[in-house]
Short mmCIF file of C-alpha atoms in Angstrom, two decimals:
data_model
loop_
_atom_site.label_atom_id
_atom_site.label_comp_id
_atom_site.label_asym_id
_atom_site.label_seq_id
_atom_site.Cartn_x
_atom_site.Cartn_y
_atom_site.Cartn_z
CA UNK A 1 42.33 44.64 123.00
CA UNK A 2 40.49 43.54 119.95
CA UNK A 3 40.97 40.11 120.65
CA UNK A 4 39.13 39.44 123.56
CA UNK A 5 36.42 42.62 123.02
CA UNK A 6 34.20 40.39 120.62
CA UNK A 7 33.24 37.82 123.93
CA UNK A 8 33.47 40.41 126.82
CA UNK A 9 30.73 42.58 124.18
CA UNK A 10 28.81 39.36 123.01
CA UNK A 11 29.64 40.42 119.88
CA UNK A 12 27.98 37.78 118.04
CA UNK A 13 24.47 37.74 119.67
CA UNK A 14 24.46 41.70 119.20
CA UNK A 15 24.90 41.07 115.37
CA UNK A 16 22.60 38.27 115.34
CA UNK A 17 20.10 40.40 113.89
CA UNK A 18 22.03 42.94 111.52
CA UNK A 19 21.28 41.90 107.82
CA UNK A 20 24.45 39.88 106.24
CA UNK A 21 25.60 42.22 104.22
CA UNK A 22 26.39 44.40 107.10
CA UNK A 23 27.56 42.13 109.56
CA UNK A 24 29.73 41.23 106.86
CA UNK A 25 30.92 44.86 106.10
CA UNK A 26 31.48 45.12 110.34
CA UNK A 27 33.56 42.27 110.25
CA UNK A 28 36.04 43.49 107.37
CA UNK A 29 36.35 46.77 108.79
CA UNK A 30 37.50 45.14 112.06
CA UNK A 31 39.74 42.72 110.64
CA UNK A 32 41.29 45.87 108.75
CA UNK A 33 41.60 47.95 112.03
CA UNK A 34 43.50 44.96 113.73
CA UNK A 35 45.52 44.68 110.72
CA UNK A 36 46.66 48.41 110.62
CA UNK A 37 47.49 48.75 114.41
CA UNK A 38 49.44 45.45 113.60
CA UNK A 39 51.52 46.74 111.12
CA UNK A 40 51.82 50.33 113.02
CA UNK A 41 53.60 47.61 115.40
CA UNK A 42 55.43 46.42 112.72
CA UNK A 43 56.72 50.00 111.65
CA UNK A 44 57.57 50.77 114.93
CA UNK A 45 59.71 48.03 115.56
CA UNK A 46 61.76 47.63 112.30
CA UNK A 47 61.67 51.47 111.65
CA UNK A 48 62.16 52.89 114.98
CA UNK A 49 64.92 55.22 113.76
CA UNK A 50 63.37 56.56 110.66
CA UNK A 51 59.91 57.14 112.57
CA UNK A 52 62.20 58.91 115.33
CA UNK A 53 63.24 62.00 112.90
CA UNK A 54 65.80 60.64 111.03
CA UNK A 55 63.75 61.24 107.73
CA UNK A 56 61.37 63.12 106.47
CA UNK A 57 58.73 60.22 105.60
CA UNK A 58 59.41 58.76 109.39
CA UNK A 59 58.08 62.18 110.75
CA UNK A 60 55.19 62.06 108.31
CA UNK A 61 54.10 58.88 109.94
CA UNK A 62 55.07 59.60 113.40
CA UNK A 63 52.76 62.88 112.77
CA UNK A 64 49.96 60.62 110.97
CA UNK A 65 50.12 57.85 113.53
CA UNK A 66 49.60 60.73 116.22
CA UNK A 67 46.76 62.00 115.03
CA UNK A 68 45.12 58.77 114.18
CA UNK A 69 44.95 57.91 117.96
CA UNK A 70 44.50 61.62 118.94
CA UNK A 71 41.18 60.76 117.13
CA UNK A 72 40.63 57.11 118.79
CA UNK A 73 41.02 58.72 122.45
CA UNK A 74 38.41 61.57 121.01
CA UNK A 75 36.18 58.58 119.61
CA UNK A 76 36.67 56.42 122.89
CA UNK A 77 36.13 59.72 125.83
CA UNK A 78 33.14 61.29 123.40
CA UNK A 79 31.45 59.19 121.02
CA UNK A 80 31.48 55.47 122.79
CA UNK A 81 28.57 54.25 125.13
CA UNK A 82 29.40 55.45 128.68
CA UNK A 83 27.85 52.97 130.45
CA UNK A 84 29.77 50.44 128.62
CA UNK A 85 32.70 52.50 129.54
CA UNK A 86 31.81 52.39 133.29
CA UNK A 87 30.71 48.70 133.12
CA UNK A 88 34.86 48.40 132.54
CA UNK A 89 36.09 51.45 134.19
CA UNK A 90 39.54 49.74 134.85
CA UNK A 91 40.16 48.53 130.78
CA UNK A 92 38.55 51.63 129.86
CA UNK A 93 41.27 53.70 131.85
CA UNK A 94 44.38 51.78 130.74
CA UNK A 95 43.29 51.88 127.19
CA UNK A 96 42.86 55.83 127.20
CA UNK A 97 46.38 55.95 129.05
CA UNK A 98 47.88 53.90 126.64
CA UNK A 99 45.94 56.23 123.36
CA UNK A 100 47.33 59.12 125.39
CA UNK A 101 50.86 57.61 125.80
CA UNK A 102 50.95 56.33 121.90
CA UNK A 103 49.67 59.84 120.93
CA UNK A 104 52.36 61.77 123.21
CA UNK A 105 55.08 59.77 121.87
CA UNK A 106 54.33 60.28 118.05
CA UNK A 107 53.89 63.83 118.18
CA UNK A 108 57.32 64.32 120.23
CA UNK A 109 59.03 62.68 117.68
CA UNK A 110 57.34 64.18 114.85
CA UNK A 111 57.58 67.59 115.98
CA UNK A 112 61.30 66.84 117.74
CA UNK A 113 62.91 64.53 115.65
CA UNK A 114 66.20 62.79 117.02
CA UNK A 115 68.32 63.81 113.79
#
């Protein structure tokens, strides 16, 4: 989703007028968010096992990715611009299904792991 948000939010005429520094500082942090979902995908696929139950440190981060997007559904149903939200009711709906879905899966396994 964060590769097509910047044009569908006109990203770059919104930050047209932030000072540099900041706009520089937004851009880093989102370049960091992309790159720690990416390597959540990353863990997930080489480490499905461990991140299943079958250690102790794979629970730990099946338990830490759950509540990291426990918090992004929070962030996206309570804190996010609604009308933005309704402007793309459909996106918004499969994105919080998917946050729910991610967050459901992660806390099964870290709470029931396979052995």
């Amino acid at each position: 989703m964060n590769f097509p948000l910047p044009g569908q939010l006109r990203l770059r005429e919104g930050m047209a007028t932030v000072p540099a520094f900041l706009r520089q500082i937004f851009y880093v942090h989102w370049v960091y968010i992309v790159l720690t979902v990416a390597w959540f995908s990353a863990l997930c696929f080489g480490f499905a096992h461990e991140l299943a139950g079958a250690s102790a440190l794979g629970r730990f981060l099946s338990a830490f990715m759950a509540g990291f997007w426990l918090l992004r559904i929070l962030l996206q149903c309570f804190y996010y611009d609604r009308g933005v939200r309704r402007a793309h009711r459909l996106l918004d709906a499969l994105y919080t299904v998917s946050l729910l879905v991610l967050t459901g899966i992660f806390g099964w396994v870290a709470t029931h792991p396979a052995g």
